[in-house]
Coordinates of C-alpha atoms in Angstrom, one line a residue:
Chain A
X21 CA 111.5 30.9 111.1
X22 CA 112.8 33.9 109.1
X23 CA 110.8 37.0 110.0
X24 CA 109.8 38.8 106.8
X25 CA 107.5 41.8 106.3
X26 CA 104.7 39.4 105.4
X27 CA 104.8 37.4 108.6
X28 CA 105.6 40.2 110.9
X29 CA 102.1 40.1 112.4
X30 CA 102.6 36.5 113.4
X31 CA 106.3 36.6 114.2
X32 CA 106.9 40.1 115.2
X33 CA 106.6 41.8 118.5
X34 CA 103.2 42.3 120.2
X35 CA 101.1 44.8 118.2
X36 CA 101.1 47.2 121.1
X37 CA 104.8 46.9 121.7
X38 CA 106.3 50.4 121.5
X39 CA 109.6 49.0 120.3
X40 CA 107.9 47.4 117.3
X41 CA 109.4 50.3 115.3
X42 CA 113.1 50.3 115.8
X43 CA 114.0 53.3 117.8
X44 CA 115.9 56.2 116.2
X45 CA 119.2 55.6 118.0
X46 CA 120.8 58.6 116.4
X47 CA 118.2 60.9 118.0
X48 CA 118.4 59.0 121.3
X49 CA 122.2 59.3 121.3
X50 CA 121.8 63.1 120.9
X51 CA 119.4 63.2 123.8
X52 CA 121.1 60.8 126.4
X53 CA 124.7 61.3 127.3
X54 CA 125.4 57.9 129.0
X55 CA 123.8 56.1 126.1
X56 CA 125.8 58.2 123.6
X57 CA 129.0 57.1 125.2
X58 CA 128.4 53.5 124.3
X59 CA 127.3 54.2 120.7
X60 CA 129.4 54.2 117.6
X61 CA 129.2 57.1 115.1
X62 CA 129.2 55.9 111.5
X63 CA 130.6 57.8 108.6
X64 CA 127.0 58.3 107.4
X65 CA 126.2 60.3 110.5
X66 CA 124.0 57.5 111.9
X67 CA 124.6 56.0 115.3
X68 CA 125.0 52.3 115.7
X69 CA 124.7 50.1 118.7
X70 CA 126.8 47.0 119.4
X71 CA 124.5 44.6 121.2
X72 CA 127.3 42.2 121.9
X73 CA 128.7 44.5 124.6
X74 CA 127.5 44.2 128.1
X75 CA 128.0 47.8 129.1
X76 CA 126.2 48.9 125.9
X77 CA 123.2 46.7 126.8
X78 CA 123.0 48.1 130.2
X79 CA 123.0 51.7 129.0
X80 CA 120.6 50.8 126.2
X81 CA 118.0 49.3 128.5
X82 CA 118.4 52.1 131.0
X83 CA 117.9 54.7 128.3
X84 CA 114.8 52.9 126.7
X85 CA 113.2 52.6 130.2
X86 CA 113.7 56.3 130.7
X87 CA 112.7 57.4 127.2
X88 CA 109.5 55.2 126.9
X89 CA 108.4 54.9 130.5
X90 CA 110.1 57.6 132.4
X91 CA 111.7 55.0 134.7
X92 CA 115.1 55.5 136.3
X93 CA 116.6 52.0 136.8
X94 CA 119.9 50.8 138.1
X95 CA 121.3 47.3 137.7
X96 CA 123.5 45.5 140.2
X97 CA 126.9 44.9 138.7
X98 CA 127.1 41.5 137.1
X99 CA 123.4 41.0 137.3
X100 CA 121.1 40.2 134.5
X101 CA 120.4 43.1 132.1
X102 CA 116.8 42.6 130.9
X103 CA 116.0 43.3 127.3
X104 CA 113.0 45.7 127.2
X105 CA 111.3 44.3 124.1
X106 CA 110.9 40.8 125.6
X107 CA 109.7 42.2 129.0
X108 CA 107.2 44.4 127.2
X109 CA 105.9 41.5 125.2
X110 CA 105.3 39.5 128.4
X111 CA 103.5 42.4 130.1
X112 CA 101.4 43.0 127.0
X113 CA 100.3 39.4 126.9
X114 CA 99.3 39.7 130.6
X115 CA 97.3 42.7 129.7
X116 CA 95.5 40.7 127.2
X117 CA 94.8 37.9 129.7
X118 CA 93.5 40.4 132.3
X119 CA 91.3 42.2 129.9
X120 CA 88.3 39.9 129.9
X121 CA 88.3 39.8 133.7
X122 CA 87.2 43.4 133.8
X123 CA 88.9 44.1 137.1
X124 CA 89.1 47.5 138.8
X125 CA 92.3 46.8 140.6
X126 CA 94.8 44.2 139.5
X127 CA 97.4 42.5 141.7
X128 CA 100.2 40.4 140.4
X129 CA 103.2 38.4 141.7
X130 CA 106.6 38.9 140.1
X131 CA 108.6 35.7 140.9
X132 CA 112.3 36.5 141.1
X133 CA 112.2 40.2 140.3
X134 CA 116.0 40.6 140.0
X135 CA 117.9 43.7 140.7
X136 CA 116.1 45.7 138.1
X137 CA 112.6 44.7 139.3
X138 CA 111.7 45.5 135.8
X139 CA 108.4 43.6 135.4
X140 CA 107.0 45.2 138.5
X141 CA 108.2 48.6 137.6
X142 CA 106.6 48.3 134.1
X143 CA 103.4 46.8 135.4
X144 CA 103.0 49.5 138.1
X145 CA 104.1 52.5 136.0
X146 CA 102.3 51.5 132.8
X147 CA 99.1 50.0 134.2
X148 CA 98.9 50.9 137.9
X149 CA 99.0 47.2 138.9
X150 CA 99.8 46.3 142.4
X151 CA 102.9 44.1 142.4
X152 CA 104.4 41.7 144.9
X153 CA 108.0 41.2 143.9
X154 CA 109.6 38.1 145.3
X155 CA 113.4 37.8 145.4
X156 CA 115.9 35.7 147.3
X157 CA 119.3 37.2 146.4
X158 CA 120.2 39.9 148.9
X159 CA 122.1 42.2 146.5
X160 CA 119.2 42.1 144.1
X161 CA 116.7 42.9 146.9
X162 CA 118.6 46.0 147.8
X163 CA 118.8 47.3 144.2
X164 CA 115.1 46.4 143.6
X165 CA 114.0 48.3 146.6
X166 CA 116.1 51.3 145.6
X167 CA 114.6 51.2 142.1
X168 CA 111.1 51.1 143.5
X169 CA 111.9 54.1 145.7
X170 CA 113.6 56.1 143.1
X171 CA 110.6 55.8 140.9
X172 CA 108.2 56.5 143.7
X173 CA 106.2 53.4 143.3
X174 CA 106.4 52.1 146.9
X175 CA 102.6 52.3 147.1
X176 CA 102.2 49.8 144.2
X177 CA 105.2 47.5 144.6
X178 CA 106.2 45.4 147.6
X179 CA 109.6 43.8 147.4
X180 CA 109.5 40.7 149.6
X181 CA 112.6 38.8 150.8
X182 CA 112.4 35.2 150.0
X183 CA 114.1 33.4 152.8
X184 CA 114.1 30.1 150.9
X185 CA 115.2 29.8 147.3
X186 CA 113.4 26.5 147.0
X187 CA 110.0 27.7 147.6
X188 CA 108.0 30.0 145.4
X189 CA 104.8 31.3 147.1
X190 CA 105.1 29.3 150.3
X191 CA 106.8 31.7 152.6
X192 CA 104.8 34.7 151.5
X193 CA 101.4 33.0 151.7
X194 CA 102.2 31.5 155.1
X195 CA 103.3 34.8 156.5
X196 CA 100.9 37.3 155.0
X197 CA 97.2 37.9 155.1
X198 CA 95.1 35.0 154.0
X199 CA 92.5 37.0 152.3
X200 CA 94.6 39.0 149.8
X201 CA 94.5 37.2 146.5
X202 CA 96.3 37.8 143.2
X203 CA 95.1 37.9 139.7
X204 CA 98.3 36.7 138.0
X205 CA 101.8 35.7 138.6
X206 CA 104.7 36.0 136.2
X207 CA 108.1 34.5 136.1
X208 CA 111.4 34.6 134.2
X209 CA 112.9 31.4 135.4
X210 CA 116.6 30.6 135.3
X211 CA 116.7 28.9 131.9
X212 CA 119.7 26.7 132.4
X213 CA 120.4 23.6 134.4
X214 CA 123.4 23.9 136.7
X215 CA 123.6 20.1 136.9
X216 CA 124.6 19.8 133.3
X217 CA 128.3 19.7 132.4
X218 CA 127.7 22.4 129.9
X219 CA 124.7 24.4 131.1
X220 CA 124.8 27.0 128.3
X221 CA 125.4 24.6 125.5
X222 CA 122.6 25.1 123.0
X223 CA 120.8 22.1 121.5
X224 CA 120.1 23.4 118.0
X225 CA 120.5 20.9 115.3
X226 CA 120.9 23.6 112.7
X227 CA 123.3 26.4 113.7
X228 CA 123.2 28.1 110.3
X229 CA 119.5 28.6 110.4
X230 CA 119.5 29.3 114.1
X231 CA 122.1 32.0 114.6
X232 CA 123.3 32.9 118.0
X233 CA 121.3 35.7 119.6
X234 CA 122.6 39.2 118.9
X235 CA 123.0 40.2 122.6
X236 CA 125.9 39.6 124.9
X237 CA 124.9 37.3 127.7
X238 CA 124.5 39.0 131.1
X239 CA 123.6 37.8 134.5
X240 CA 125.0 35.9 137.5
X241 CA 125.1 32.1 137.8
X242 CA 122.3 32.2 140.2
X243 CA 120.1 34.2 137.9
X244 CA 120.8 32.1 134.9
X245 CA 121.0 28.6 136.3
X246 CA 119.5 26.4 139.0
X247 CA 119.3 22.7 139.7
X248 CA 117.2 21.2 137.0
X249 CA 117.0 24.4 135.0
X250 CA 113.8 26.0 134.1
X251 CA 111.9 22.7 133.9
X252 CA 112.4 21.9 137.6
X253 CA 111.8 25.5 138.5
X254 CA 108.5 25.7 136.7
X255 CA 107.5 22.3 138.0
X256 CA 107.9 23.7 141.5
X257 CA 105.7 26.7 140.6
X258 CA 103.1 24.2 139.3
X259 CA 103.3 22.1 142.4
X260 CA 102.9 25.1 144.7
X261 CA 100.0 26.4 142.5
X262 CA 98.2 23.2 143.1
X263 CA 98.5 23.8 146.8
X264 CA 97.3 27.4 146.4
X265 CA 94.7 27.1 143.7
X266 CA 92.5 29.9 144.9
X267 CA 95.2 32.4 145.7
X268 CA 96.2 33.3 142.1
X269 CA 93.7 33.3 139.3
X270 CA 96.1 32.9 136.4
X271 CA 99.5 31.4 136.8
X272 CA 102.1 32.2 134.1
X273 CA 105.7 31.6 133.4
X274 CA 108.2 32.1 130.6
X275 CA 110.2 29.3 129.1
X276 CA 113.5 29.9 127.3
X277 CA 113.8 26.6 125.5
X278 CA 111.2 25.4 123.0
X279 CA 111.6 21.7 123.8
X280 CA 110.6 22.4 127.4
X281 CA 107.2 23.7 126.5
X282 CA 105.6 20.2 125.8
X283 CA 107.3 18.9 128.9
X284 CA 105.6 21.5 131.0
X285 CA 102.3 21.0 129.2
X286 CA 102.6 17.3 130.0
X287 CA 103.3 18.0 133.6
X288 CA 100.2 20.1 133.8
X289 CA 98.1 17.4 132.0
X290 CA 99.3 14.7 134.4
X291 CA 98.0 16.8 137.3
X292 CA 94.6 17.3 135.5
X293 CA 95.1 21.0 135.0
X294 CA 92.7 21.6 132.1
X295 CA 92.7 25.3 131.6
X296 CA 96.0 25.9 129.9
X297 CA 97.4 28.0 127.1
X298 CA 100.7 29.0 125.5
X299 CA 102.1 31.9 123.6
X300 CA 105.3 33.0 121.9
X301 CA 107.3 36.2 122.3
X302 CA 109.3 37.4 119.3
X303 CA 112.0 40.0 119.4
X304 CA 114.9 40.3 117.1
X305 CA 116.4 36.8 116.6
X306 CA 115.1 35.5 119.9
X307 CA 111.9 33.7 120.6
X308 CA 110.6 32.8 124.0
X309 CA 107.6 30.9 125.1
X310 CA 105.1 31.3 127.9
X311 CA 102.6 29.0 129.6
X312 CA 99.5 30.1 131.4
X313 CA 97.2 27.9 133.6
X314 CA 94.3 28.5 135.8
X315 CA 92.1 26.6 138.3
X316 CA 89.3 29.0 137.5
X317 CA 87.4 29.1 134.3
X318 CA 89.2 32.2 133.0
X319 CA 89.2 32.4 129.2
X320 CA 92.9 31.7 128.7
X321 CA 92.9 30.2 125.3
X322 CA 91.1 32.9 123.4
X323 CA 93.1 35.8 124.7
X324 CA 96.4 34.1 124.5
X325 CA 96.3 32.4 121.1
X326 CA 94.4 35.0 119.1
X327 CA 96.9 37.7 119.9
X328 CA 99.6 35.4 118.5
X329 CA 102.4 37.4 120.0
Chain B
X30 CA 119.7 45.5 112.8
X31 CA 117.5 46.6 110.0
X32 CA 118.6 49.6 108.1
X33 CA 116.5 52.5 109.2
X34 CA 117.5 55.7 107.5
X35 CA 117.5 57.8 110.6
X36 CA 119.6 60.5 109.2
X37 CA 118.9 60.7 105.5
X38 CA 118.7 64.1 104.0
X39 CA 115.7 64.2 101.6
X40 CA 117.0 64.7 98.1
X41 CA 115.2 65.5 95.0
X42 CA 116.5 62.6 92.9
X43 CA 115.6 63.2 89.3
X44 CA 117.3 62.8 86.0
X45 CA 118.3 66.2 84.5
X46 CA 115.4 67.5 82.5
X47 CA 115.7 67.2 78.8
X48 CA 114.3 70.4 77.5
X49 CA 115.1 74.1 76.9
X50 CA 116.0 74.4 80.6
X51 CA 118.9 72.0 80.0
X52 CA 120.8 74.6 78.2
X53 CA 121.5 76.4 81.3
X54 CA 122.7 73.2 83.0
X55 CA 124.8 72.3 80.0
X56 CA 126.7 75.6 80.2
X57 CA 127.2 75.3 83.9
X58 CA 128.5 71.7 83.5
X59 CA 130.8 72.9 80.7
X60 CA 132.2 75.4 83.2
X61 CA 132.7 72.9 85.9
X62 CA 134.4 70.4 83.6
X63 CA 136.8 73.1 82.3
X64 CA 139.3 71.6 84.7
X65 CA 139.7 68.6 82.5
X66 CA 142.7 68.9 80.2
X67 CA 141.1 66.7 77.5
X68 CA 138.7 68.2 75.0
X69 CA 135.2 68.1 76.2
X70 CA 132.9 66.9 73.4
X71 CA 130.7 64.8 75.6
X72 CA 127.9 67.2 76.4
X73 CA 126.2 66.3 73.2
X74 CA 122.8 65.8 74.8
X75 CA 121.1 68.2 72.4
X76 CA 118.9 70.7 74.2
X77 CA 115.8 69.4 72.5
X78 CA 112.8 71.6 72.9
X79 CA 109.5 69.9 73.5
X80 CA 106.9 70.8 70.9
X81 CA 104.7 73.8 72.0
X82 CA 101.7 71.6 72.7
X83 CA 103.6 69.1 74.9
X84 CA 101.9 68.1 78.1
X85 CA 104.7 69.7 80.0
X86 CA 104.0 73.1 78.5
X87 CA 100.4 72.7 79.4
X88 CA 101.2 72.1 83.0
X89 CA 103.2 75.2 83.1
X90 CA 100.3 77.2 81.8
X91 CA 98.2 76.0 84.7
X92 CA 100.1 78.4 86.9
X93 CA 102.0 75.9 88.8
X94 CA 105.4 77.4 89.9
X95 CA 108.0 76.5 87.4
X96 CA 110.3 73.9 88.8
X97 CA 113.6 75.5 89.8
X98 CA 115.9 74.4 87.1
X99 CA 118.9 73.9 89.4
X100 CA 117.1 72.3 92.3
X101 CA 118.5 69.0 91.3
X102 CA 122.0 70.2 92.1
X103 CA 121.5 72.1 95.3
X104 CA 124.4 70.2 96.9
X105 CA 126.6 70.7 93.9
X106 CA 125.8 67.1 93.2
X107 CA 126.1 67.5 89.4
X108 CA 125.6 64.5 87.3
X109 CA 128.5 64.0 84.8
X110 CA 130.6 66.5 86.7
X111 CA 133.7 64.7 85.6
X112 CA 132.4 64.1 82.1
X113 CA 131.0 60.9 80.7
X114 CA 134.0 58.9 79.8
X115 CA 134.3 57.2 83.1
X116 CA 137.0 54.6 82.8
X117 CA 138.9 56.8 80.4
X118 CA 142.6 56.5 80.8
X119 CA 142.8 60.1 79.6
X120 CA 140.8 61.5 82.5
X121 CA 143.1 63.9 84.1
X122 CA 141.9 66.5 86.6
X123 CA 144.4 69.3 86.8
X124 CA 144.4 69.0 90.6
X125 CA 146.1 65.6 90.3
X126 CA 149.2 67.5 89.4
X127 CA 149.1 69.6 92.5
X128 CA 148.4 66.6 94.7
X129 CA 151.1 64.7 92.9
X130 CA 153.7 67.2 94.1
X131 CA 153.7 65.4 97.4
X132 CA 152.8 61.8 96.7
X133 CA 154.1 60.6 100.0
X134 CA 151.1 62.2 101.7
X135 CA 148.9 59.5 100.2
X136 CA 151.0 56.5 99.8
X137 CA 149.9 53.6 102.0
X138 CA 147.5 55.9 103.8
X139 CA 143.8 55.7 104.7
X140 CA 141.9 58.4 102.9
X141 CA 138.4 59.9 103.2
X142 CA 137.1 62.0 100.2
X143 CA 134.3 64.2 101.3
X144 CA 131.9 65.1 98.4
X145 CA 133.4 62.6 96.0
X146 CA 130.5 63.0 93.5
X147 CA 130.8 60.1 91.0
X148 CA 134.1 59.1 92.3
X149 CA 136.3 59.7 89.3
X150 CA 138.9 61.9 91.0
X151 CA 138.8 59.7 94.1
X152 CA 139.6 56.7 92.0
X153 CA 142.4 58.4 90.2
X154 CA 143.9 59.5 93.5
X155 CA 143.6 56.0 94.9
X156 CA 145.2 54.5 91.9
X157 CA 147.9 57.0 91.1
X158 CA 149.2 57.5 94.7
X159 CA 148.9 53.9 95.9
X160 CA 146.8 54.5 98.9
X161 CA 146.1 51.9 101.5
X162 CA 142.4 52.5 101.3
X163 CA 139.9 55.2 100.3
X164 CA 136.4 55.9 101.4
X165 CA 134.4 58.3 99.3
X166 CA 131.4 60.0 100.8
X167 CA 128.6 61.9 99.0
X168 CA 125.2 63.2 99.9
X169 CA 123.7 62.1 96.6
X170 CA 122.7 58.4 96.6
X171 CA 122.6 58.1 92.9
X172 CA 126.1 59.5 92.5
X173 CA 127.4 57.1 95.1
X174 CA 125.7 54.3 93.2
X175 CA 127.5 55.4 90.0
X176 CA 130.8 55.5 91.9
X177 CA 130.3 52.0 93.3
X178 CA 129.3 50.8 89.8
X179 CA 132.6 52.1 88.5
X180 CA 134.5 50.3 91.2
X181 CA 132.6 47.1 90.6
X182 CA 133.6 47.3 86.9
X183 CA 137.2 47.9 87.8
X184 CA 137.1 45.0 90.1
X185 CA 135.9 42.7 87.4
X186 CA 138.6 43.9 85.1
X187 CA 141.3 43.7 87.7
X188 CA 143.9 41.0 87.8
X189 CA 143.1 38.1 90.1
X190 CA 146.3 38.7 92.1
X191 CA 145.6 42.3 93.0
X192 CA 144.5 41.1 96.5
X193 CA 143.6 43.9 98.8
X194 CA 145.0 46.6 96.7
X195 CA 143.4 48.8 94.1
X196 CA 140.5 48.6 93.2
X197 CA 139.5 46.5 96.2
X198 CA 140.5 49.1 98.7
X199 CA 138.0 51.6 97.7
X200 CA 134.4 52.0 98.8
X201 CA 131.7 54.6 98.5
X202 CA 129.2 55.6 101.1
X203 CA 126.1 57.8 100.9
X204 CA 125.6 60.3 103.7
X205 CA 125.6 63.8 104.9
X206 CA 129.0 64.8 106.4
X207 CA 127.2 67.3 108.5
X208 CA 125.8 65.6 111.6
X209 CA 122.3 66.0 113.0
X210 CA 123.8 67.6 116.1
X211 CA 127.1 68.9 117.2
X212 CA 127.0 66.8 120.3
X213 CA 127.6 63.7 118.2
X214 CA 131.2 64.9 117.8
X215 CA 131.7 63.6 121.3
X216 CA 131.8 60.1 120.0
X217 CA 133.7 60.7 116.8
X218 CA 137.0 58.8 116.6
X219 CA 140.3 59.2 114.7
X220 CA 140.2 56.8 111.7
X221 CA 141.8 58.5 108.7
X222 CA 145.3 59.6 107.8
X223 CA 144.2 62.0 105.1
X224 CA 140.9 63.8 104.5
X225 CA 140.2 65.4 101.1
X226 CA 137.7 68.2 101.0
X227 CA 137.9 69.5 97.4
X228 CA 135.5 72.2 96.2
X229 CA 132.9 71.2 98.7
X230 CA 132.9 73.9 101.4
X231 CA 130.7 76.2 99.3
X232 CA 128.0 73.5 99.2
X233 CA 128.2 72.7 102.9
X234 CA 128.1 76.4 103.6
X235 CA 125.1 77.2 101.4
X236 CA 123.1 74.2 102.7
X237 CA 124.0 74.1 106.3
X238 CA 125.2 77.6 107.1
X239 CA 128.1 78.7 109.3
X240 CA 127.2 76.3 112.0
X241 CA 127.2 73.3 109.6
X242 CA 130.5 74.2 108.0
X243 CA 132.2 74.8 111.4
X244 CA 130.9 71.5 112.6
X245 CA 132.2 69.8 109.5
X246 CA 135.7 71.3 110.1
X247 CA 135.6 70.0 113.6
X248 CA 134.5 66.6 112.5
X249 CA 137.4 66.5 110.0
X250 CA 139.8 67.2 112.8
X251 CA 138.3 64.5 115.1
X252 CA 138.4 61.9 112.3
X253 CA 142.1 62.4 111.6
X254 CA 144.8 60.5 113.4
X255 CA 147.7 62.3 115.1
X256 CA 149.9 63.6 112.2
X257 CA 146.9 63.4 109.9
X258 CA 146.3 65.9 107.1
X259 CA 143.3 67.7 105.8
X260 CA 143.6 68.7 102.2
X261 CA 141.2 71.6 101.6
X262 CA 140.2 73.4 98.4
X263 CA 137.7 76.0 99.5
X264 CA 135.7 78.0 97.0
X265 CA 135.8 81.8 97.3
X266 CA 132.8 83.7 98.5
X267 CA 132.1 85.5 95.2
X268 CA 131.2 82.1 93.7
X269 CA 128.4 81.7 96.3
X270 CA 126.2 84.5 95.0
X271 CA 124.9 83.0 91.9
X272 CA 123.8 79.9 93.8
X273 CA 121.4 81.6 96.0
X274 CA 118.8 81.2 93.4
X275 CA 118.8 77.4 94.0
X276 CA 116.1 77.6 96.6
X277 CA 114.4 79.8 99.1
X278 CA 116.3 78.0 101.9
X279 CA 119.6 78.5 100.2
X280 CA 118.9 82.2 99.7
X281 CA 118.1 82.5 103.4
X282 CA 121.3 80.6 104.3
X283 CA 123.4 82.7 102.0
X284 CA 122.1 85.9 103.7
X285 CA 122.9 84.5 107.1
X286 CA 126.5 83.7 106.3
X287 CA 129.0 85.6 108.5
X288 CA 131.9 83.2 108.5
X289 CA 133.8 84.0 105.3
X290 CA 136.2 81.8 103.4
X291 CA 139.0 84.3 104.2
X292 CA 138.5 83.3 107.8
X293 CA 138.6 79.5 107.3
X294 CA 142.3 79.1 107.9
X295 CA 142.3 81.1 111.1
X296 CA 139.4 79.0 112.4
X297 CA 141.0 75.7 111.5
X298 CA 144.1 76.7 113.3
X299 CA 142.3 78.0 116.3
X300 CA 141.6 76.1 119.5
X301 CA 138.0 75.4 118.4
X302 CA 139.4 73.0 115.8
X303 CA 143.0 72.6 116.6
X304 CA 145.1 72.1 113.5
X305 CA 148.7 72.9 114.1
X306 CA 149.7 74.5 110.8
X307 CA 148.7 75.2 107.3
X308 CA 150.8 74.8 104.2
X309 CA 149.8 76.0 100.7
X310 CA 150.1 73.0 98.4
X311 CA 149.6 74.9 95.2
X312 CA 147.1 76.5 92.9
X313 CA 146.2 75.2 89.5
X314 CA 146.9 77.7 86.7
X315 CA 146.1 76.1 83.3
X316 CA 142.4 76.2 83.7
X317 CA 139.4 78.4 83.8
X318 CA 139.7 81.3 86.3
X319 CA 136.8 80.1 88.3
X320 CA 138.7 77.0 89.2
X321 CA 142.0 78.5 90.2
X322 CA 141.4 77.6 93.8
X323 CA 144.3 77.2 96.2
X324 CA 144.8 73.8 97.7
X325 CA 145.9 73.8 101.4
X326 CA 147.2 71.2 103.7
X327 CA 146.3 71.4 107.4
X328 CA 148.2 69.1 109.8
X329 CA 147.0 67.7 113.1
X330 CA 149.9 67.0 115.5

């Protein structure tokens, strides 16, 4: 769907997304030295950013996190560089989901926080949410802990080492206090299936109308792929959620491929999970999807679909 | 990425006023175009006075400040600077003779023309001297549009086999050569063999002061490749004075100027910029005294 001015409300970023207005990169290049070095100066005096370069993306995200959230973040070399617009869209959707619950203190789980720990950092810094950040890759854990420390958010963020890549909540819930419950979980699963001969091969039937994303791809094999791809990963989250229905009020996950959304919805339906809703995240040329489900009677549908992210 | 004009200087873009005020402009324009060898009979837009009861006259009686007659050209961005006969084969700016004394400077080279106005001279240079490419930059969007229109017309008229050569190797861009901040010079890169800066320094100076002009000189150096040349035709300081009426800001700027045109050469050759040497290319003589400006070549090693 081509985004035009007319349908920006429906197909643009979340209304509260601070990146809804494109940043003034020229002014930001003047302000931030590291970012400046990866920019190009046009004849017109404006600065332009080449999103197809990994180093540029890294400096861009670092700069935006600093400029808009006063967060100092480092990424492990070779690890996934998150795009801020999308991460913000997800957090804002969660804010909308939390709003009707009228909670004083909000606790969430970040499944697979990565080296940046970006969701937890944003959630804690922006909203004072308490976050449990789960991560299995050692190098990522080190960087994540360092990022939490640098930004003085140790009181709000707990980075937990997942001993087992195949379990989601299991290890934590078994080990930790039984009475501490969470209000939401979020997840950016590995989109691609390592079992396939061509894991990154897109499935679009219409390459002209669906151009490739503007960004260079970043991230290690582990972060981007897993056995069975996002479908199996999310199915595992669903399975574990069934076993821990009362521990988390609203389960959510992102999905990278549109065709996988109905597959996940079917999986939930088969398990008689009734309270389910979906949403979309729009940023630039990229659209992502998210699914939320709950074993409580939380008003998911209203919050999620009316905001029409 | 969407075009967001992050760095656009706000311009007053209006058609020249057709009324008694136009007489002043006409005279000025006549002076500017005195460089043209051909007879100028094109400023025939009669200075038509509005009848005394015109709405415009009534507005003025309301006590609103009279619109500064020259505000439209505060960047020297005169309309019809080169005359109206655009695609005229007879167009011959006298400076072409001076530039033509060293044609090898331009042949097969990549040029930038700063302050190209409607592009007439740029186009002649590109054509006459067989440049590899030419980019013309001007702060005035409508002048850039005129220039691009001219090029588009030439492209339509061009032979199909002209390939990448003239006029396909010319483009015009709107922008302010002076950057928002000196620090952006850090990421400027060499990209031109020759930069032309003809009768522009006065306007940069009056609008952006010493700091702006010095930055522009430094930017020119950064944009040149090793061995590249800056061809500079600076206006002398006595020509600045009558422009200080253009606006309050320009008057202030004029009063703040300490860096005089006589010091330009020294500055360009100093370590702050870094040109290796200066050569006098020539000074036009068969023209109005006001336009007898020396043309200099600065070389970057």
